[in-house]
Amino acid sequence: MTDQPVFVLGEELEALELAGFETEEEFQELLALHPRVLDFGSLADGRPLRLVLVAREMGVPTSTESGSAYWLDHLFVDADGVPTLVEVKRATDTRIRREVVGQMLDYAANAARYWPAALLQRSFEDTCVKDGRPLEEAYGEFLGEGSADEFWQTVEERLAAGQMRLLFVADRIPLELRAIVEFLNRQMRQTDVYAVELTQYRGGGDLRVLVPRIHGEVATAAKSPSGRRTTQRTTRVEMDAAIRSRPDAEVRRTAAALLDHAAAGGRLEGGTAKYRSMSVYYPVSGRQVPVWTLSLQDDPVRDDLSFAFGSITYHLGRERAAAFAAALPAVPGLVERLAALPAKDYNAWPSVSLAALAAEPGALDGVLSAIRGLVDGEGAAV
């Protein structure tokens, strides 16, 4: 790149000179206010990509017990529910060459584990409140008539499956960073990695021109179609087929009973990860609340049932979540995770092995009873 000015032709020819960003804060604020400068590519159905800001300085924990250990510069999301993690650096910051890559991978790995749907939804809505935007208007721009709860559940599932974008944004992209981005993009099957060089030119008054250049697209286009994300969701037929393949009869009975109970009293939502999964929304206090997810992995030993305490707490409050946790059966592996919930303010996804649940006498009935209590409002504050 040269320092040659660009020209704007109106009534007269005006030269705009190359101008850097004075501070990183200025750079970050620009992206938060004008995410369209990052809108390259398209959605799965061919519509133009339109990124929506979830939060600036999004906290990233490194364990279920810890608070935020790191802070991501920006988290965006698109209408397909694909999260976009953005790190901003000026060219004068020496970390733009290599250190920022390890930093970003750290953020992505921990976000996939520790950002539940309820946290993402709360962060987005807090951002809207801070910016003075009505939630109905903000959701209407990208959600249409869809359910907000379902959308954020999709975002969580995409994170867990590694279906995300990682964007390194700088006013100049060093060759070292470009080479690393292209390498990562060739190797990572579910995650797209880009470096965005955003050049700024200034003229008289407040006139500014922003010129984005994208690095990494060639490597993205070269990925195998089998490795690209898909919006196809697991169906009940696929779940039933996976259940029938399990060698343990009690595991088969337990999994089928969970899904039958959900179909009778709630709404099943297929997952989008590579393995088979279904989440269940129950009508509680006039809301559709996600309560649990059944995941059937390629290796049946890893099959599990997880409980959406983050979402339960968000929708129904801490007391209802605590009552639900107390009502769940003391299954080995689950009891320890439930005991850790108060320290996490009930914002977690405790899980139990499906085999352990099936092997524990009365455990299935205990889980179904606890769900009925949650739906009926037992343990609610009066």
C-alpha positions as semicolon CSV with decimal commas, in nm:
position;residue;x (nm);y (nm);z (nm)
1;M;0,000;0,000;0,000
2;T;0,120;0,353;-0,075
3;D;0,037;0,683;0,091
4;Q;-0,121;0,814;-0,232
5;P;-0,433;1,021;-0,157
6;V;-0,775;0,933;-0,291
7;F;-0,992;1,190;-0,465
8;V;-1,357;1,282;-0,430
9;L;-1,509;1,458;-0,730
10;G;-1,801;1,686;-0,659
11;E;-1,823;2,044;-0,768
12;E;-1,447;2,040;-0,727
13;L;-1,180;1,774;-0,696
14;E;-1,087;1,718;-0,332
15;A;-0,788;1,514;-0,217
16;L;-0,828;1,298;0,093
17;E;-0,504;1,215;0,267
18;L;-0,423;0,888;0,439
19;A;-0,484;0,927;0,813
20;G;-0,431;0,678;1,091
21;F;-0,656;0,626;1,392
22;E;-0,535;0,832;1,683
23;T;-0,630;0,575;1,947
24;E;-0,748;0,215;1,956
25;E;-1,060;0,337;2,138
26;E;-1,148;0,554;1,836
27;F;-1,100;0,254;1,609
28;Q;-1,319;0,031;1,825
29;E;-1,594;0,292;1,852
30;L;-1,603;0,325;1,475
31;L;-1,665;-0,049;1,429
32;A;-1,930;-0,056;1,700
33;L;-2,120;0,229;1,535
34;H;-2,066;0,119;1,175
35;P;-2,036;-0,261;1,152
36;R;-2,125;-0,246;0,782
37;V;-1,757;-0,185;0,706
38;L;-1,716;-0,553;0,806
39;D;-2,013;-0,680;0,601
40;F;-1,844;-0,890;0,335
41;G;-1,984;-1,219;0,209
42;S;-2,341;-1,340;0,238
43;L;-2,573;-1,550;0,452
44;A;-2,649;-1,916;0,382
45;D;-2,955;-1,823;0,173
46;G;-2,766;-1,565;-0,033
47;R;-2,887;-1,254;0,147
48;P;-2,623;-0,987;0,215
49;L;-2,437;-1,025;0,542
50;R;-2,540;-0,770;0,804
51;L;-2,354;-0,790;1,133
52;V;-2,531;-0,682;1,452
53;L;-2,336;-0,578;1,762
54;V;-2,392;-0,802;2,064
55;A;-2,144;-0,630;2,293
56;R;-1,822;-0,436;2,316
57;E;-1,563;-0,560;2,565
58;M;-1,737;-0,897;2,592
59;G;-1,610;-1,088;2,893
60;V;-1,451;-1,428;2,831
61;P;-1,422;-1,667;3,129
62;T;-1,175;-1,955;3,130
63;S;-1,370;-2,189;3,357
64;T;-1,720;-2,234;3,492
65;E;-1,598;-2,116;3,833
66;S;-1,423;-1,795;3,721
67;G;-1,543;-1,456;3,614
68;S;-1,420;-1,292;3,295
69;A;-1,048;-1,346;3,249
70;Y;-1,027;-1,172;2,911
71;W;-1,221;-0,908;2,719
72;L;-1,299;-0,944;2,349
73;D;-1,311;-0,611;2,166
74;H;-1,638;-0,681;1,982
75;L;-1,886;-0,964;1,948
76;F;-2,120;-0,945;1,649
77;V;-2,376;-1,192;1,516
78;D;-2,554;-1,232;1,182
79;A;-2,911;-1,335;1,101
80;D;-2,802;-1,700;1,063
81;G;-2,686;-1,697;1,425
82;V;-2,317;-1,715;1,332
83;P;-2,108;-1,530;1,594
84;T;-1,827;-1,301;1,478
85;L;-1,540;-1,232;1,718
86;V;-1,341;-0,917;1,644
87;E;-1,005;-0,801;1,777
88;V;-0,885;-0,452;1,683
89;K;-0,523;-0,339;1,673
90;R;-0,346;-0,042;1,522
91;A;-0,040;-0,110;1,308
92;T;0,176;0,065;1,569
93;D;0,087;-0,208;1,820
94;T;0,354;-0,480;1,788
95;R;0,105;-0,742;1,912
96;I;-0,068;-0,728;1,571
97;R;0,189;-0,965;1,425
98;R;0,169;-1,283;1,633
99;E;0,047;-1,227;1,986
100;V;-0,302;-1,128;1,874
101;V;-0,348;-1,468;1,706
102;G;-0,296;-1,664;2,027
103;Q;-0,519;-1,413;2,204
104;M;-0,801;-1,463;1,954
105;L;-0,779;-1,844;1,962
106;D;-0,793;-1,829;2,341
107;Y;-1,109;-1,619;2,321
108;A;-1,273;-1,850;2,067
109;A;-1,195;-2,171;2,258
110;N;-1,333;-2,038;2,586
111;A;-1,632;-1,862;2,429
112;A;-1,737;-2,196;2,279
113;R;-1,746;-2,341;2,630
114;Y;-1,863;-2,062;2,855
115;W;-2,104;-1,833;2,664
116;P;-2,455;-1,975;2,722
117;A;-2,750;-1,850;2,522
118;A;-2,890;-1,654;2,816
119;L;-2,564;-1,461;2,861
120;L;-2,550;-1,376;2,490
121;Q;-2,911;-1,260;2,488
122;R;-2,863;-1,050;2,801
123;S;-2,547;-0,892;2,657
124;F;-2,724;-0,796;2,335
125;E;-3,025;-0,652;2,516
126;D;-2,803;-0,461;2,760
127;T;-2,621;-0,311;2,459
128;C;-2,954;-0,205;2,308
129;V;-3,058;-0,040;2,634
130;K;-2,724;0,140;2,659
131;D;-2,757;0,265;2,300
132;G;-3,120;0,372;2,352
133;R;-3,259;0,125;2,095
134;P;-3,600;-0,037;2,157
135;L;-3,560;-0,416;2,166
136;E;-3,848;-0,470;1,925
137;E;-3,679;-0,248;1,669
138;A;-3,335;-0,406;1,722
139;Y;-3,464;-0,762;1,690
140;G;-3,685;-0,673;1,395
141;E;-3,385;-0,572;1,186
142;F;-3,244;-0,925;1,171
143;L;-3,489;-1,162;1,341
144;G;-3,818;-1,079;1,172
145;E;-4,098;-1,284;1,326
146;G;-3,863;-1,545;1,474
147;S;-3,821;-1,623;1,842
148;A;-3,538;-1,444;2,026
149;D;-3,490;-1,742;2,260
150;E;-3,454;-1,982;1,968
151;F;-3,214;-1,748;1,792
152;W;-2,975;-1,722;2,090
153;Q;-2,994;-2,097;2,142
154;T;-2,879;-2,133;1,780
155;V;-2,590;-1,893;1,845
156;E;-2,485;-2,102;2,146
157;E;-2,500;-2,421;1,940
158;R;-2,287;-2,266;1,666
159;L;-2,027;-2,160;1,919
160;A;-2,017;-2,509;2,068
161;A;-1,969;-2,657;1,718
162;G;-1,695;-2,405;1,632
163;Q;-1,909;-2,239;1,366
164;M;-1,790;-1,880;1,391
165;R;-1,589;-1,603;1,225
166;L;-1,268;-1,463;1,368
167;L;-1,178;-1,116;1,242
168;F;-0,847;-0,940;1,298
169;V;-0,903;-0,573;1,216
170;A;-0,619;-0,322;1,177
171;D;-0,533;-0,010;0,980
172;R;-0,251;-0,210;0,823
173;I;-0,220;-0,589;0,813
174;P;0,140;-0,714;0,840
175;L;0,249;-0,993;0,607
176;E;0,313;-1,219;0,908
177;L;-0,049;-1,189;1,023
178;R;-0,183;-1,239;0,671
179;A;0,017;-1,562;0,635
180;I;-0,112;-1,694;0,969
181;V;-0,473;-1,608;0,881
182;E;-0,453;-1,789;0,547
183;F;-0,294;-2,092;0,713
184;L;-0,562;-2,107;0,986
185;N;-0,836;-2,071;0,729
186;R;-0,706;-2,370;0,533
187;Q;-0,682;-2,586;0,845
188;M;-1,000;-2,493;1,036
189;R;-1,306;-2,665;0,893
190;Q;-1,591;-2,492;1,075
191;T;-1,435;-2,153;1,153
192;D;-1,367;-1,874;0,903
193;V;-1,068;-1,651;0,976
194;Y;-1,010;-1,312;0,814
195;A;-0,783;-1,014;0,846
196;V;-0,953;-0,686;0,762
197;E;-0,734;-0,390;0,671
198;L;-0,936;-0,074;0,726
199;T;-0,769;0,231;0,576
200;Q;-0,892;0,578;0,665
201;Y;-0,865;0,895;0,455
202;R;-0,961;1,241;0,577
203;G;-1,050;1,555;0,389
204;G;-1,183;1,896;0,479
205;G;-1,424;1,924;0,770
206;D;-1,559;1,590;0,891
207;L;-1,524;1,414;0,556
208;R;-1,380;1,063;0,598
209;V;-1,346;0,772;0,361
210;L;-1,301;0,417;0,491
211;V;-1,158;0,150;0,259
212;P;-1,174;-0,212;0,385
213;R;-0,958;-0,484;0,227
214;I;-1,020;-0,847;0,318
215;H;-0,747;-1,110;0,354
216;G;-0,828;-1,478;0,387
217;E;-1,109;-1,512;0,134
218;V;-0,906;-1,732;-0,101
219;A;-0,846;-1,986;0,173
220;T;-1,212;-1,974;0,274
221;A;-1,329;-2,042;-0,081
222;A;-1,094;-2,340;-0,101
223;K;-1,252;-2,519;0,195
224;S;-1,435;-2,840;0,122
225;P;-1,814;-2,801;0,109
226;S;-1,838;-3,080;0,366
227;G;-1,660;-2,857;0,613
228;R;-1,884;-2,555;0,571
229;R;-2,152;-2,478;0,824
230;T;-2,506;-2,586;0,761
231;T;-2,835;-2,471;0,900
232;Q;-2,984;-2,823;0,886
233;R;-3,127;-2,923;1,222
234;T;-3,149;-3,265;1,382
235;T;-3,495;-3,417;1,340
236;R;-3,685;-3,643;1,579
237;V;-3,652;-3,925;1,325
238;E;-3,273;-3,887;1,335
239;M;-3,272;-3,880;1,715
240;D;-3,486;-4,195;1,731
241;A;-3,250;-4,372;1,489
242;A;-2,950;-4,273;1,701
243;I;-3,126;-4,394;2,016
244;R;-3,200;-4,734;1,858
245;S;-2,829;-4,774;1,783
246;R;-2,737;-4,753;2,154
247;P;-2,639;-5,097;2,290
248;D;-2,775;-5,042;2,644
249;A;-3,149;-5,101;2,664
250;E;-3,187;-4,879;2,971
251;V;-3,011;-4,594;2,792
252;R;-3,249;-4,637;2,497
253;R;-3,550;-4,630;2,730
254;T;-3,425;-4,323;2,917
255;A;-3,350;-4,120;2,603
256;A;-3,683;-4,207;2,441
257;A;-3,875;-4,122;2,760
258;L;-3,710;-3,781;2,782
259;L;-3,802;-3,694;2,424
260;D;-4,157;-3,828;2,462
261;H;-4,208;-3,620;2,776
262;A;-4,077;-3,312;2,596
263;A;-4,299;-3,369;2,291
264;A;-4,606;-3,402;2,514
265;G;-4,550;-3,093;2,726
266;G;-4,297;-2,875;2,546
267;R;-4,139;-2,801;2,212
268;L;-3,844;-2,990;2,064
269;E;-3,580;-2,794;1,873
270;G;-3,318;-2,982;1,672
271;G;-2,954;-2,884;1,713
272;T;-2,717;-2,784;1,432
273;A;-2,394;-2,941;1,560
274;K;-2,230;-3,234;1,379
275;Y;-2,364;-3,478;1,639
276;R;-2,735;-3,541;1,701
277;S;-2,898;-3,320;1,962
278;M;-3,233;-3,175;2,061
279;S;-3,319;-2,897;2,303
280;V;-3,652;-2,862;2,478
281;Y;-3,853;-2,547;2,546
282;Y;-4,129;-2,567;2,807
283;P;-4,406;-2,308;2,856
284;V;-4,331;-2,157;3,197
285;S;-4,494;-1,841;3,334
286;G;-4,604;-1,736;2,987
287;R;-4,259;-1,785;2,831
288;Q;-4,093;-2,051;2,620
289;V;-3,797;-2,145;2,841
290;P;-3,516;-2,375;2,726
291;V;-3,466;-2,634;3,000
292;W;-3,249;-2,918;2,874
293;T;-3,056;-3,054;2,578
294;L;-3,003;-3,421;2,493
295;S;-2,683;-3,482;2,294
296;L;-2,604;-3,812;2,121
297;Q;-2,241;-3,821;2,014
298;D;-2,058;-4,043;1,765
299;D;-1,922;-4,226;2,071
300;P;-2,222;-4,332;2,289
301;V;-2,004;-4,305;2,600
302;R;-2,019;-3,927;2,556
303;D;-2,400;-3,905;2,534
304;D;-2,531;-3,661;2,791
305;L;-2,822;-3,458;2,921
306;S;-2,744;-3,095;3,005
307;F;-2,958;-2,841;3,187
308;A;-2,988;-2,478;3,068
309;F;-2,955;-2,307;3,406
310;G;-2,829;-1,986;3,249
311;S;-3,152;-1,953;3,050
312;I;-3,371;-2,071;3,339
313;T;-3,216;-1,809;3,568
314;Y;-3,248;-1,538;3,303
315;H;-3,618;-1,605;3,238
316;L;-3,746;-1,718;3,577
317;G;-3,501;-1,585;3,835
318;R;-3,244;-1,732;4,070
319;E;-3,495;-1,874;4,320
320;R;-3,676;-2,081;4,058
321;A;-3,342;-2,205;3,924
322;A;-3,228;-2,299;4,275
323;A;-3,552;-2,486;4,341
324;F;-3,514;-2,677;4,015
325;A;-3,155;-2,771;4,101
326;A;-3,262;-2,893;4,445
327;A;-3,535;-3,108;4,290
328;L;-3,305;-3,290;4,045
329;P;-3,191;-3,638;4,153
330;A;-2,847;-3,695;4,304
331;V;-2,690;-3,879;4,012
332;P;-2,311;-3,932;4,028
333;G;-2,142;-3,665;3,820
334;L;-2,446;-3,437;3,823
335;V;-2,466;-3,379;4,198
336;E;-2,120;-3,221;4,206
337;R;-2,203;-2,986;3,918
338;L;-2,532;-2,884;4,079
339;A;-2,351;-2,810;4,406
340;A;-2,125;-2,566;4,218
341;L;-2,417;-2,367;4,073
342;P;-2,461;-2,109;4,353
343;A;-2,100;-1,994;4,315
344;K;-2,168;-1,942;3,943
345;D;-2,490;-1,753;4,017
346;Y;-2,675;-2,038;3,841
347;N;-2,532;-1,934;3,504
348;A;-2,401;-2,268;3,375
349;W;-2,485;-2,586;3,181
350;P;-2,438;-2,877;3,425
351;S;-2,458;-3,210;3,248
352;V;-2,491;-3,576;3,336
353;S;-2,384;-3,879;3,139
354;L;-2,685;-4,052;2,984
355;A;-2,542;-4,386;3,094
356;A;-2,512;-4,264;3,455
357;L;-2,868;-4,131;3,448
358;A;-3,001;-4,459;3,308
359;A;-2,809;-4,667;3,564
360;E;-2,933;-4,477;3,871
361;P;-3,263;-4,624;4,003
362;G;-3,544;-4,369;3,996
363;A;-3,325;-4,098;3,839
364;L;-3,532;-4,061;3,522
365;D;-3,853;-4,020;3,723
366;G;-3,671;-3,769;3,941
367;V;-3,569;-3,558;3,641
368;L;-3,921;-3,562;3,494
369;S;-4,068;-3,473;3,833
370;A;-3,828;-3,179;3,869
371;I;-3,927;-3,054;3,523
372;R;-4,296;-3,075;3,613
373;G;-4,225;-2,877;3,928
374;L;-4,044;-2,608;3,729
375;V;-4,325;-2,581;3,473
376;D;-4,596;-2,575;3,742
377;G;-4,414;-2,306;3,940
378;E;-4,320;-2,511;4,246
379;G;-4,054;-2,333;4,445
380;A;-4,146;-1,995;4,293
381;A;-4,131;-1,688;4,511
382;V;-4,471;-1,574;4,639
